mmCIF file of C-alpha atoms in Angstrom:
data_model
loop_
_atom_site.group_PDB
_atom_site.id
_atom_site.type_symbol
_atom_site.label_atom_id
_atom_site.label_comp_id
_atom_site.label_asym_id
_atom_site.label_seq_id
_atom_site.Cartn_x
_atom_site.Cartn_y
_atom_site.Cartn_z
ATOM 1 C CA VAL N 1 0.000 0.000 0.000
ATOM 2 C CA GLN N 2 1.212 3.515 -0.791
ATOM 3 C CA LEU N 3 0.874 6.164 1.867
ATOM 4 C CA GLN N 4 0.788 9.955 1.614
ATOM 5 C CA ALA N 5 1.062 11.972 4.803
ATOM 6 C CA SER N 6 0.152 15.635 5.123
ATOM 7 C CA GLY N 7 -0.884 18.273 7.615
ATOM 8 C CA GLY N 8 2.426 19.228 9.175
ATOM 9 C CA GLY N 9 3.581 22.780 9.595
ATOM 10 C CA LEU N 10 5.134 25.416 11.815
ATOM 11 C CA VAL N 11 3.082 26.244 14.904
ATOM 12 C CA GLN N 12 3.591 27.825 18.290
ATOM 13 C CA ALA N 13 3.649 25.872 21.514
ATOM 14 C CA GLY N 14 0.148 25.086 22.706
ATOM 15 C CA ALA N 15 -1.315 24.902 19.218
ATOM 16 C CA SER N 16 -2.986 21.933 17.562
ATOM 17 C CA LEU N 17 -2.426 20.126 14.294
ATOM 18 C CA ARG N 18 -4.157 17.250 12.589
ATOM 19 C CA LEU N 19 -2.052 15.010 10.420
ATOM 20 C CA SER N 20 -3.627 12.904 7.700
ATOM 21 C CA CYS N 21 -2.353 9.861 5.881
ATOM 22 C CA VAL N 22 -4.132 8.639 2.785
ATOM 23 C CA ALA N 23 -3.577 5.091 1.579
ATOM 24 C CA SER N 24 -3.963 3.718 -1.908
ATOM 25 C CA GLY N 25 -5.884 0.548 -2.660
ATOM 26 C CA ARG N 26 -9.196 -0.984 -1.714
ATOM 27 C CA THR N 27 -8.240 -3.061 1.318
ATOM 28 C CA PHE N 28 -7.390 -0.288 3.764
ATOM 29 C CA SER N 29 -9.434 -1.801 6.582
ATOM 30 C CA ARG N 30 -7.164 -4.846 6.549
ATOM 31 C CA TYR N 31 -4.191 -2.737 7.589
ATOM 32 C CA ALA N 32 -3.154 -1.766 11.048
ATOM 33 C CA MET N 33 -1.849 1.803 10.908
ATOM 34 C CA GLY N 34 0.743 3.581 12.967
ATOM 35 C CA TRP N 35 2.282 6.996 13.400
ATOM 36 C CA PHE N 36 5.955 7.352 14.211
ATOM 37 C CA ARG N 37 8.163 10.393 14.501
ATOM 38 C CA GLN N 38 11.828 11.191 14.173
ATOM 39 C CA GLY N 39 13.258 14.285 15.775
ATOM 40 C CA PRO N 40 16.591 15.869 14.885
ATOM 41 C CA GLY N 41 19.385 13.478 15.766
ATOM 42 C CA LYS N 42 16.996 10.961 17.257
ATOM 43 C CA GLU N 43 15.784 7.484 16.486
ATOM 44 C CA ARG N 44 12.387 7.038 14.899
ATOM 45 C CA GLU N 45 9.928 6.430 17.714
ATOM 46 C CA PHE N 46 6.420 5.141 18.063
ATOM 47 C CA VAL N 47 3.614 7.660 18.590
ATOM 48 C CA ALA N 48 0.282 5.883 18.136
ATOM 49 C CA ALA N 49 -1.377 3.030 16.282
ATOM 50 C CA ILE N 50 -4.819 1.782 15.427
ATOM 51 C CA SER N 51 -6.261 -1.543 14.381
ATOM 52 C CA GLY N 52 -7.832 -2.080 10.996
ATOM 53 C CA SER N 53 -11.351 -1.778 12.354
ATOM 54 C CA GLY N 54 -10.448 1.242 14.455
ATOM 55 C CA GLN N 55 -11.634 -0.444 17.632
ATOM 56 C CA SER N 56 -8.209 -0.681 19.254
ATOM 57 C CA THR N 57 -5.763 2.149 19.722
ATOM 58 C CA TYR N 58 -2.279 2.260 21.179
ATOM 59 C CA TYR N 59 -0.239 5.193 22.452
ATOM 60 C CA VAL N 60 2.999 6.065 24.088
ATOM 61 C CA ASP N 61 1.968 6.776 27.672
ATOM 62 C CA TYR N 62 3.343 10.284 27.836
ATOM 63 C CA MET N 63 1.533 11.295 24.636
ATOM 64 C CA LYS N 64 -1.783 9.812 25.595
ATOM 65 C CA GLY N 65 -4.252 12.579 26.266
ATOM 66 C CA ARG N 66 -2.596 15.046 23.914
ATOM 67 C CA PHE N 67 -2.556 12.896 20.765
ATOM 68 C CA THR N 68 -5.483 10.974 19.311
ATOM 69 C CA ILE N 69 -5.339 8.520 16.437
ATOM 70 C CA SER N 70 -8.413 7.725 14.369
ATOM 71 C CA ARG N 71 -9.266 6.388 10.951
ATOM 72 C CA ASP N 72 -11.952 6.625 8.313
ATOM 73 C CA ASN N 73 -11.892 3.438 6.294
ATOM 74 C CA ALA N 74 -14.351 4.839 3.762
ATOM 75 C CA LYS N 75 -11.758 7.511 2.944
ATOM 76 C CA ASN N 76 -8.683 5.282 3.267
ATOM 77 C CA THR N 77 -7.345 7.792 5.772
ATOM 78 C CA VAL N 78 -5.785 7.691 9.206
ATOM 79 C CA TYR N 79 -5.478 10.818 11.330
ATOM 80 C CA LEU N 80 -3.349 12.014 14.190
ATOM 81 C CA GLN N 81 -4.858 14.853 16.169
ATOM 82 C CA MET N 82 -2.161 16.606 18.168
ATOM 83 C CA ASN N 83 -3.111 19.102 20.859
ATOM 84 C CA SER N 84 -1.101 21.235 23.269
ATOM 85 C CA LEU N 85 1.973 20.863 21.116
ATOM 86 C CA LYS N 86 5.370 21.333 22.702
ATOM 87 C CA PRO N 87 8.741 22.187 21.170
ATOM 88 C CA GLU N 88 9.868 18.619 21.901
ATOM 89 C CA ASP N 89 7.161 17.371 19.538
ATOM 90 C CA THR N 90 9.186 18.822 16.667
ATOM 91 C CA ALA N 91 9.907 15.967 14.288
ATOM 92 C CA VAL N 92 9.131 14.420 10.957
ATOM 93 C CA TYR N 93 5.983 12.369 11.405
ATOM 94 C CA TYR N 94 5.557 9.188 9.415
ATOM 95 C CA CYS N 95 2.557 7.001 8.885
ATOM 96 C CA ALA N 96 3.047 3.284 8.433
ATOM 97 C CA ALA N 97 0.918 0.299 7.524
ATOM 98 C CA ARG N 98 0.951 -3.357 8.383
ATOM 99 C CA LEU N 99 -1.333 -5.907 6.789
ATOM 100 C CA GLY N 100 -3.387 -7.941 9.204
ATOM 101 C CA THR N 101 -4.003 -7.863 12.921
ATOM 102 C CA PRO N 102 -0.751 -7.914 14.846
ATOM 103 C CA ASP N 103 -0.487 -8.840 18.495
ATOM 104 C CA SER N 104 -0.627 -5.843 20.805
ATOM 105 C CA ALA N 105 3.129 -5.574 21.301
ATOM 106 C CA SER N 106 3.762 -5.462 17.570
ATOM 107 C CA TYR N 107 1.869 -2.232 17.127
ATOM 108 C CA TYR N 108 4.690 -0.413 18.918
ATOM 109 C CA SER N 109 7.536 -1.785 16.814
ATOM 110 C CA LYS N 110 8.567 0.035 13.641
ATOM 111 C CA SER N 111 10.103 -3.173 12.293
ATOM 112 C CA LYS N 112 6.622 -4.735 12.109
ATOM 113 C CA TYR N 113 5.366 -2.194 9.563
ATOM 114 C CA GLY N 114 6.001 -2.907 5.916
ATOM 115 C CA ASP N 115 4.859 0.281 4.217
ATOM 116 C CA TRP N 116 5.789 3.855 5.060
ATOM 117 C CA GLY N 117 4.757 7.277 3.923
ATOM 118 C CA GLN N 118 7.209 10.018 3.074
ATOM 119 C CA GLY N 119 6.774 11.952 6.314
ATOM 120 C CA THR N 120 5.454 15.379 7.159
ATOM 121 C CA GLN N 121 7.427 17.964 9.121
ATOM 122 C CA VAL N 122 6.011 19.323 12.355
ATOM 123 C CA THR N 123 7.873 22.228 13.929
ATOM 124 C CA VAL N 124 6.756 23.679 17.243
ATOM 125 C CA SER N 125 8.270 26.984 18.301
ATOM 126 C CA SER N 126 8.465 28.121 21.919
#
C-alpha cells in the first residue's frame, strides 16, 4: 500500500495540528496503521497506532491525552490529532501500515510495519 502523509507545519507551543495519511488501494481496513516520529538526531519512535477496524488504539503513555489517532476506512485515511503541542514534539511524522491484525506488542515496533509514507514535518516553536 502507498501512503501519503500531510498536515504538518510550523506552529507555536500550545497549538494543535491534525495530520492525515491517505492510503492507496481498496483493502485499507485490513491494515493496522501507525504513526511514528523522528526528531533531529533521534531514532524514529512510536507515537500511536490503530487496528484495521479502528476499535483498538495504542499510544505512548506520555503522549496519551494530547494525541489521538483515528481512521476513516471509507476515505482510506488515518489521522493524528495533536493538541497542546510542545517544542519537543518537533519531528518528521511518518505514517506506516501493516497488513493484518498484529499482536498488541507489535503495534509499537517500527520493524513490524512494511509500508511507510514520506513523512510530514512538524515544527513547534516556543
